[in-house]
Amino acid sequence: MSSLDEERLWVAYGNYLAGKVIFLAGLSLLCAGLLIMAVSLGPVRLPVPEVLRTLVGSASDERLRIIIFNIRLPQALAALLAGAGLAAAGAAMQSILRNPLGSPFTLGLSQAGAFGAAFAVMVLGSGFMQPGQTTVLTIVKPWLTTASAFAGCMLISLVIIAIAGRRGATPEVMVLSGVALGALCSAGTMFLQYFADDVQLAAMLFWSFGDSGRAGWREVAIMAVMVAAALLFFACNRWNYNAMAAGDETARSLGVRVERVRLLGMITASAVTACIVSFLGIIGFVGLICPHVVRRLIGDDHRFVMPGAALVGAALLLAADTAARQLLAPHVLPVAILTAFLGAPAFLSILISRQR
């Protein structure tokens, strides 16, 4: 190869990297803009300059500080973190399982979380109707419900790991184990719902609606740590995922410990998903759709797919959460309803376009 050809290759590679970096930078700016918009929109419209001054600590209006820091900013950050965590976990699971339908919920985590929450409401007594001027449904002992949902998610993950360890950590074993265990958890949830009274049944249904409005600063901090740790793990394994995309045998020939990478990736994706689900409830389609969108835009290189999926997921869920608060104002839709309405047609369009 001549020096001229080598120089052209380096130039082409530099342009390739520059395009991806520009794409990620644009997504980062979009997320920042959506975050400001989410904080400014609501029953009380806040001017963007006032929001910015309040965020940097230069505003003196105490009412604005209470609205922003006690209500809107925690909810917006929860939506941003949940979208990033679910989308990155979805991208990892699709790579690990080599399955375009892979997502954090492919392994039955949503059903396990719902069963854990239903168990807390029914057996541990964490759901009741709180009377007042109006009858309002609340979840008493929310941390008990959260812990039970998290335990359900992680228990299913450990069972899948045990099965995969005995039968070999192949994608087929993991997916089929997750489907079977998810069906088992759904049956358990229906069993509890059948014997629940009206109040307990309403509490179970209330929890199943994914809603970022449940998060306070404590929940946001925990989710931030979990999402950051998961993103760091996925970034450290980006080359392993690129190798595994070519097949297990090819990855092994390149020195990748396929079973170990697959199991650790599943544990990480399960942990971050369990954290988000236990705090916010079930939010579907984000982990399924966002990785496909990113791959169609910038290709399959996991150096860029992972951060790209996280940013697209953050932007999507943040925009959906803002829209859910505005569409039927003063009523607030759970964001999971909107993501399902948007995600199902979007995924069908991706499937149809792939067949053409």
Short mmCIF file of C-alpha atoms in Angstrom, two decimals:
data_model
loop_
_atom_site.label_atom_id
_atom_site.label_comp_id
_atom_site.label_asym_id
_atom_site.label_seq_id
_atom_site.Cartn_x
_atom_site.Cartn_y
_atom_site.Cartn_z
CA MET A 1 0.00 0.00 0.00
CA SER A 2 1.40 3.35 -1.02
CA SER A 3 1.71 6.27 1.36
CA LEU A 4 -0.95 8.12 -0.65
CA ASP A 5 -3.45 5.28 -0.20
CA GLU A 6 -2.63 5.09 3.49
CA GLU A 7 -3.17 8.81 3.86
CA ARG A 8 -6.54 8.55 2.11
CA LEU A 9 -7.56 5.78 4.48
CA TRP A 10 -6.66 7.89 7.50
CA VAL A 11 -8.61 10.84 6.08
CA ALA A 12 -11.64 8.63 5.45
CA TYR A 13 -11.41 7.18 8.95
CA GLY A 14 -11.12 10.67 10.42
CA ASN A 15 -14.24 11.76 8.54
CA TYR A 16 -16.01 8.64 9.77
CA LEU A 17 -15.17 9.44 13.39
CA ALA A 18 -16.02 13.12 12.97
CA GLY A 19 -19.50 12.30 11.67
CA LYS A 20 -20.22 10.07 14.64
CA VAL A 21 -18.89 12.60 17.15
CA ILE A 22 -20.98 15.38 15.59
CA PHE A 23 -24.05 13.15 15.79
CA LEU A 24 -23.46 12.44 19.49
CA ALA A 25 -22.77 16.11 20.22
CA GLY A 26 -26.03 17.06 18.50
CA LEU A 27 -27.93 14.54 20.59
CA SER A 28 -26.34 15.92 23.76
CA LEU A 29 -27.49 19.44 22.86
CA LEU A 30 -30.96 18.10 22.08
CA CYS A 31 -31.15 16.46 25.52
CA ALA A 32 -30.05 19.70 27.19
CA GLY A 33 -32.70 21.66 25.29
CA LEU A 34 -35.41 19.14 26.13
CA LEU A 35 -34.40 19.24 29.80
CA ILE A 36 -34.82 23.02 29.90
CA MET A 37 -38.15 22.72 28.07
CA ALA A 38 -39.37 20.03 30.48
CA VAL A 39 -38.60 22.25 33.46
CA SER A 40 -40.21 25.34 31.94
CA LEU A 41 -43.48 23.70 30.80
CA GLY A 42 -46.25 22.80 33.21
CA PRO A 43 -49.45 24.12 34.80
CA VAL A 44 -47.44 27.27 35.50
CA ARG A 45 -45.37 28.27 32.45
CA LEU A 46 -41.92 29.46 33.47
CA PRO A 47 -39.88 31.71 31.15
CA VAL A 48 -36.71 29.99 29.96
CA PRO A 49 -34.40 32.83 31.11
CA GLU A 50 -35.89 32.58 34.60
CA VAL A 51 -35.41 28.81 34.57
CA LEU A 52 -31.76 29.18 33.59
CA ARG A 53 -31.13 31.81 36.26
CA THR A 54 -32.77 29.60 38.88
CA LEU A 55 -30.73 26.57 37.84
CA VAL A 56 -27.45 28.47 38.18
CA GLY A 57 -28.55 29.90 41.53
CA SER A 58 -28.85 33.56 40.56
CA ALA A 59 -32.65 33.87 40.87
CA SER A 60 -34.19 35.25 44.05
CA ASP A 61 -37.80 34.09 43.56
CA GLU A 62 -38.38 31.39 46.17
CA ARG A 63 -41.56 30.22 44.45
CA LEU A 64 -39.61 29.43 41.29
CA ARG A 65 -36.98 27.55 43.26
CA ILE A 66 -39.63 25.38 44.92
CA ILE A 67 -41.38 24.58 41.63
CA ILE A 68 -38.15 23.78 39.81
CA PHE A 69 -36.07 21.98 42.43
CA ASN A 70 -38.84 20.22 44.34
CA ILE A 71 -41.13 19.18 41.50
CA ARG A 72 -40.04 19.59 37.90
CA LEU A 73 -36.29 19.05 37.86
CA PRO A 74 -36.35 15.69 39.71
CA GLN A 75 -39.06 14.41 37.36
CA ALA A 76 -37.19 15.60 34.26
CA LEU A 77 -33.90 14.09 35.42
CA ALA A 78 -35.65 10.82 36.29
CA ALA A 79 -37.07 10.64 32.75
CA LEU A 80 -33.67 11.45 31.26
CA LEU A 81 -31.84 8.83 33.33
CA ALA A 82 -34.50 6.17 32.81
CA GLY A 83 -34.47 6.68 29.06
CA ALA A 84 -30.68 6.51 28.91
CA GLY A 85 -30.47 3.42 31.11
CA LEU A 86 -33.22 1.47 29.36
CA ALA A 87 -31.96 2.30 25.86
CA ALA A 88 -28.33 1.43 26.66
CA ALA A 89 -29.42 -1.82 28.30
CA GLY A 90 -31.52 -2.58 25.23
CA ALA A 91 -28.59 -1.98 22.89
CA ALA A 92 -26.42 -4.27 25.02
CA MET A 93 -29.03 -7.02 25.15
CA GLN A 94 -29.57 -6.92 21.38
CA SER A 95 -25.83 -7.32 20.91
CA ILE A 96 -25.40 -10.01 23.57
CA LEU A 97 -28.38 -12.04 22.37
CA ARG A 98 -27.86 -11.25 18.67
CA ASN A 99 -31.61 -10.72 18.54
CA PRO A 100 -33.24 -7.56 17.12
CA LEU A 101 -36.14 -8.08 19.54
CA GLY A 102 -33.79 -8.01 22.52
CA SER A 103 -34.53 -5.45 25.19
CA PRO A 104 -34.29 -5.17 28.98
CA PHE A 105 -37.72 -6.79 29.14
CA THR A 106 -36.92 -9.74 26.88
CA LEU A 107 -35.73 -11.62 29.95
CA GLY A 108 -39.04 -11.13 31.78
CA LEU A 109 -37.82 -8.31 34.02
CA SER A 110 -40.96 -6.20 33.70
CA GLN A 111 -43.17 -9.15 34.67
CA ALA A 112 -40.87 -9.95 37.60
CA GLY A 113 -40.96 -6.35 38.82
CA ALA A 114 -44.76 -6.28 38.55
CA PHE A 115 -44.98 -9.50 40.56
CA GLY A 116 -42.65 -8.11 43.23
CA ALA A 117 -44.71 -4.94 43.54
CA ALA A 118 -47.97 -6.91 43.63
CA PHE A 119 -46.52 -9.14 46.35
CA ALA A 120 -45.62 -6.06 48.42
CA VAL A 121 -49.09 -4.58 47.98
CA MET A 122 -51.01 -7.80 48.64
CA VAL A 123 -48.89 -9.70 51.16
CA LEU A 124 -46.80 -6.98 52.83
CA GLY A 125 -49.64 -4.43 52.93
CA SER A 126 -48.09 -1.46 51.11
CA GLY A 127 -51.17 -0.25 49.20
CA PHE A 128 -54.24 1.53 50.59
CA MET A 129 -56.69 4.39 49.93
CA GLN A 130 -55.88 7.57 51.80
CA PRO A 131 -59.05 9.59 52.48
CA GLY A 132 -59.05 13.36 52.44
CA GLN A 133 -61.01 16.11 50.74
CA THR A 134 -60.84 13.77 47.76
CA THR A 135 -60.11 10.05 47.86
CA VAL A 136 -56.54 9.67 46.66
CA LEU A 137 -54.75 6.42 45.99
CA THR A 138 -51.31 6.31 47.49
CA ILE A 139 -48.65 3.67 48.00
CA VAL A 140 -47.73 3.54 51.66
CA LYS A 141 -44.26 2.18 52.42
CA PRO A 142 -43.04 3.03 48.90
CA TRP A 143 -39.52 1.79 49.64
CA LEU A 144 -40.94 -1.61 50.57
CA THR A 145 -42.72 -1.80 47.22
CA THR A 146 -39.58 -0.60 45.44
CA ALA A 147 -37.37 -3.13 47.21
CA SER A 148 -39.80 -5.94 46.45
CA ALA A 149 -39.96 -5.02 42.75
CA PHE A 150 -36.16 -4.79 42.56
CA ALA A 151 -35.79 -8.14 44.30
CA GLY A 152 -38.21 -9.73 41.84
CA CYS A 153 -36.23 -8.44 38.86
CA MET A 154 -32.88 -9.57 40.21
CA LEU A 155 -34.20 -12.95 41.35
CA ILE A 156 -35.35 -13.70 37.81
CA SER A 157 -31.95 -12.61 36.51
CA LEU A 158 -30.16 -14.96 38.91
CA VAL A 159 -32.39 -17.87 37.90
CA ILE A 160 -31.66 -17.20 34.22
CA ILE A 161 -27.93 -17.04 34.98
CA ALA A 162 -28.14 -20.37 36.81
CA ILE A 163 -29.98 -21.98 33.90
CA ALA A 164 -27.57 -20.50 31.36
CA GLY A 165 -24.60 -21.67 33.42
CA ARG A 166 -25.84 -25.26 33.37
CA ARG A 167 -26.87 -25.32 29.72
CA GLY A 168 -24.29 -22.94 28.30
CA ALA A 169 -24.80 -19.19 28.06
CA THR A 170 -26.20 -19.20 24.53
CA PRO A 171 -28.58 -16.45 23.38
CA GLU A 172 -31.35 -18.98 22.79
CA VAL A 173 -31.15 -20.37 26.34
CA MET A 174 -31.28 -16.87 27.84
CA VAL A 175 -34.19 -15.65 25.73
CA LEU A 176 -36.30 -18.78 26.18
CA SER A 177 -35.58 -18.86 29.92
CA GLY A 178 -36.64 -15.22 30.19
CA VAL A 179 -39.86 -15.83 28.26
CA ALA A 180 -40.78 -18.82 30.42
CA LEU A 181 -39.98 -17.09 33.71
CA GLY A 182 -41.78 -13.93 32.58
CA ALA A 183 -44.90 -15.99 31.91
CA LEU A 184 -44.56 -17.56 35.36
CA CYS A 185 -44.33 -14.13 37.01
CA SER A 186 -47.36 -12.92 35.04
CA ALA A 187 -49.31 -15.92 36.31
CA GLY A 188 -48.24 -15.09 39.87
CA THR A 189 -49.35 -11.47 39.45
CA MET A 190 -52.75 -12.53 38.11
CA PHE A 191 -53.12 -14.95 41.03
CA LEU A 192 -52.52 -12.12 43.52
CA GLN A 193 -54.85 -9.78 41.63
CA TYR A 194 -57.62 -12.37 41.67
CA PHE A 195 -57.63 -12.49 45.48
CA ALA A 196 -56.94 -8.77 46.03
CA ASP A 197 -59.64 -6.40 47.21
CA ASP A 198 -60.55 -3.26 45.28
CA VAL A 199 -58.00 -1.09 47.04
CA GLN A 200 -55.14 -3.54 46.62
CA LEU A 201 -56.02 -4.11 42.97
CA ALA A 202 -56.03 -0.37 42.35
CA ALA A 203 -52.64 -0.04 44.06
CA MET A 204 -51.17 -2.79 41.86
CA LEU A 205 -52.51 -1.11 38.74
CA PHE A 206 -51.24 2.28 39.93
CA TRP A 207 -47.72 0.90 40.32
CA SER A 208 -47.71 -0.76 36.90
CA PHE A 209 -48.18 2.61 35.16
CA GLY A 210 -44.66 3.82 34.47
CA ASP A 211 -44.43 7.40 35.71
CA SER A 212 -41.34 9.55 36.25
CA GLY A 213 -43.30 11.80 38.61
CA ARG A 214 -42.75 9.31 41.44
CA ALA A 215 -39.05 10.08 41.66
CA GLY A 216 -37.54 12.48 44.18
CA TRP A 217 -33.92 13.52 44.57
CA ARG A 218 -33.03 10.34 46.45
CA GLU A 219 -34.37 8.14 43.64
CA VAL A 220 -32.67 10.33 41.02
CA ALA A 221 -29.32 9.99 42.80
CA ILE A 222 -29.58 6.19 42.98
CA MET A 223 -30.61 5.93 39.33
CA ALA A 224 -27.75 8.24 38.32
CA VAL A 225 -25.19 5.98 40.01
CA MET A 226 -26.67 2.83 38.47
CA VAL A 227 -26.96 4.27 34.96
CA ALA A 228 -23.44 5.73 35.07
CA ALA A 229 -22.00 2.39 36.23
CA ALA A 230 -23.87 0.50 33.50
CA LEU A 231 -22.75 2.92 30.78
CA LEU A 232 -19.15 2.61 31.97
CA PHE A 233 -19.38 -1.20 31.85
CA PHE A 234 -20.89 -1.18 28.36
CA ALA A 235 -18.22 1.27 27.17
CA CYS A 236 -15.45 -0.97 28.50
CA ASN A 237 -16.93 -3.91 26.54
CA ARG A 238 -17.56 -2.06 23.28
CA TRP A 239 -14.90 -4.03 21.38
CA ASN A 240 -16.18 -7.31 22.80
CA TYR A 241 -19.66 -6.51 21.51
CA ASN A 242 -18.26 -5.62 18.09
CA ALA A 243 -16.50 -9.00 17.98
CA MET A 244 -19.56 -10.91 19.18
CA ALA A 245 -21.65 -9.34 16.42
CA ALA A 246 -19.64 -11.48 13.97
CA GLY A 247 -20.56 -14.67 15.84
CA ASP A 248 -19.38 -16.53 18.92
CA GLU A 249 -16.68 -18.51 17.14
CA THR A 250 -15.19 -15.40 15.56
CA ALA A 251 -15.25 -13.62 18.92
CA ARG A 252 -13.51 -16.55 20.62
CA SER A 253 -10.83 -16.58 17.94
CA LEU A 254 -10.18 -12.92 18.80
CA GLY A 255 -9.74 -13.75 22.48
CA VAL A 256 -13.19 -12.76 23.76
CA ARG A 257 -14.51 -14.84 26.66
CA VAL A 258 -17.98 -14.99 25.15
CA GLU A 259 -19.91 -16.69 27.96
CA ARG A 260 -18.38 -14.42 30.61
CA VAL A 261 -19.09 -11.25 28.60
CA ARG A 262 -22.64 -12.40 27.91
CA LEU A 263 -23.43 -13.22 31.55
CA LEU A 264 -21.86 -10.04 32.94
CA GLY A 265 -23.66 -7.98 30.32
CA MET A 266 -26.95 -9.59 31.25
CA ILE A 267 -26.36 -8.93 34.95
CA THR A 268 -25.52 -5.28 34.30
CA ALA A 269 -28.50 -4.70 32.00
CA SER A 270 -30.78 -6.47 34.47
CA ALA A 271 -29.52 -4.43 37.43
CA VAL A 272 -30.00 -1.04 35.78
CA THR A 273 -33.40 -2.08 34.45
CA ALA A 274 -34.46 -3.40 37.85
CA CYS A 275 -33.46 -0.11 39.47
CA ILE A 276 -35.48 1.95 36.98
CA VAL A 277 -38.51 -0.34 37.01
CA SER A 278 -38.61 -0.52 40.81
CA PHE A 279 -38.65 3.28 41.11
CA LEU A 280 -40.78 4.33 38.14
CA GLY A 281 -42.82 1.27 37.15
CA ILE A 282 -42.96 -0.42 33.76
CA ILE A 283 -41.87 1.74 30.80
CA GLY A 284 -41.84 -0.23 27.58
CA PHE A 285 -40.45 0.17 24.06
CA VAL A 286 -37.65 2.61 24.94
CA GLY A 287 -35.09 -0.18 25.23
CA LEU A 288 -36.44 -1.83 22.09
CA ILE A 289 -36.81 1.10 19.69
CA CYS A 290 -33.88 3.41 20.46
CA PRO A 291 -31.04 0.99 19.55
CA HIS A 292 -32.68 0.33 16.18
CA VAL A 293 -33.00 4.06 15.50
CA VAL A 294 -29.33 4.64 16.32
CA ARG A 295 -28.11 1.72 14.22
CA ARG A 296 -30.06 2.97 11.21
CA LEU A 297 -28.48 6.40 11.60
CA ILE A 298 -24.83 5.67 12.43
CA GLY A 299 -24.25 1.95 11.87
CA ASP A 300 -23.39 -0.96 14.14
CA ASP A 301 -20.12 0.19 15.73
CA HIS A 302 -20.71 -0.23 19.47
CA ARG A 303 -18.26 2.54 20.29
CA PHE A 304 -21.01 4.87 19.10
CA VAL A 305 -24.14 2.71 19.36
CA MET A 306 -24.00 2.58 23.17
CA PRO A 307 -23.72 6.33 23.86
CA GLY A 308 -25.99 7.08 20.91
CA ALA A 309 -28.71 4.76 22.20
CA ALA A 310 -28.43 6.27 25.68
CA LEU A 311 -28.80 9.81 24.31
CA VAL A 312 -31.69 8.90 22.00
CA GLY A 313 -33.43 7.10 24.86
CA ALA A 314 -32.93 10.07 27.17
CA ALA A 315 -34.30 12.48 24.55
CA LEU A 316 -37.24 10.23 23.68
CA LEU A 317 -38.39 9.62 27.23
CA LEU A 318 -37.84 13.24 28.24
CA ALA A 319 -39.91 14.46 25.27
CA ALA A 320 -42.61 11.85 25.93
CA ASP A 321 -42.76 12.77 29.62
CA THR A 322 -43.12 16.46 28.79
CA ALA A 323 -45.84 15.71 26.23
CA ALA A 324 -47.66 13.43 28.68
CA ARG A 325 -47.92 16.32 31.14
CA GLN A 326 -49.23 18.71 28.48
CA LEU A 327 -51.62 16.70 26.29
CA LEU A 328 -54.51 16.41 28.75
CA ALA A 329 -53.57 19.18 31.19
CA PRO A 330 -54.38 19.55 34.03
CA HIS A 331 -54.54 15.73 33.97
CA VAL A 332 -51.17 13.98 33.69
CA LEU A 333 -50.78 10.83 31.61
CA PRO A 334 -48.29 8.19 32.80
CA VAL A 335 -45.39 8.36 30.37
CA ALA A 336 -45.53 4.59 29.75
CA ILE A 337 -48.88 5.00 27.97
CA LEU A 338 -47.40 7.51 25.54
CA THR A 339 -44.24 5.49 24.88
CA ALA A 340 -46.38 2.45 24.06
CA PHE A 341 -48.58 4.45 21.67
CA LEU A 342 -45.50 5.86 19.94
CA GLY A 343 -43.23 2.82 20.20
CA ALA A 344 -45.47 0.16 18.68
CA PRO A 345 -46.07 1.96 15.33
CA ALA A 346 -42.41 3.02 15.19
CA PHE A 347 -41.21 -0.53 15.63
CA LEU A 348 -43.66 -1.83 13.02
CA SER A 349 -42.38 0.77 10.55
CA ILE A 350 -38.80 -0.37 11.18
CA LEU A 351 -39.77 -4.00 10.58
CA ILE A 352 -41.63 -3.16 7.37
CA SER A 353 -38.79 -1.00 6.03
CA ARG A 354 -36.30 -3.83 6.67
CA GLN A 355 -38.35 -6.21 4.53
CA ARG A 356 -38.32 -3.90 1.52
#
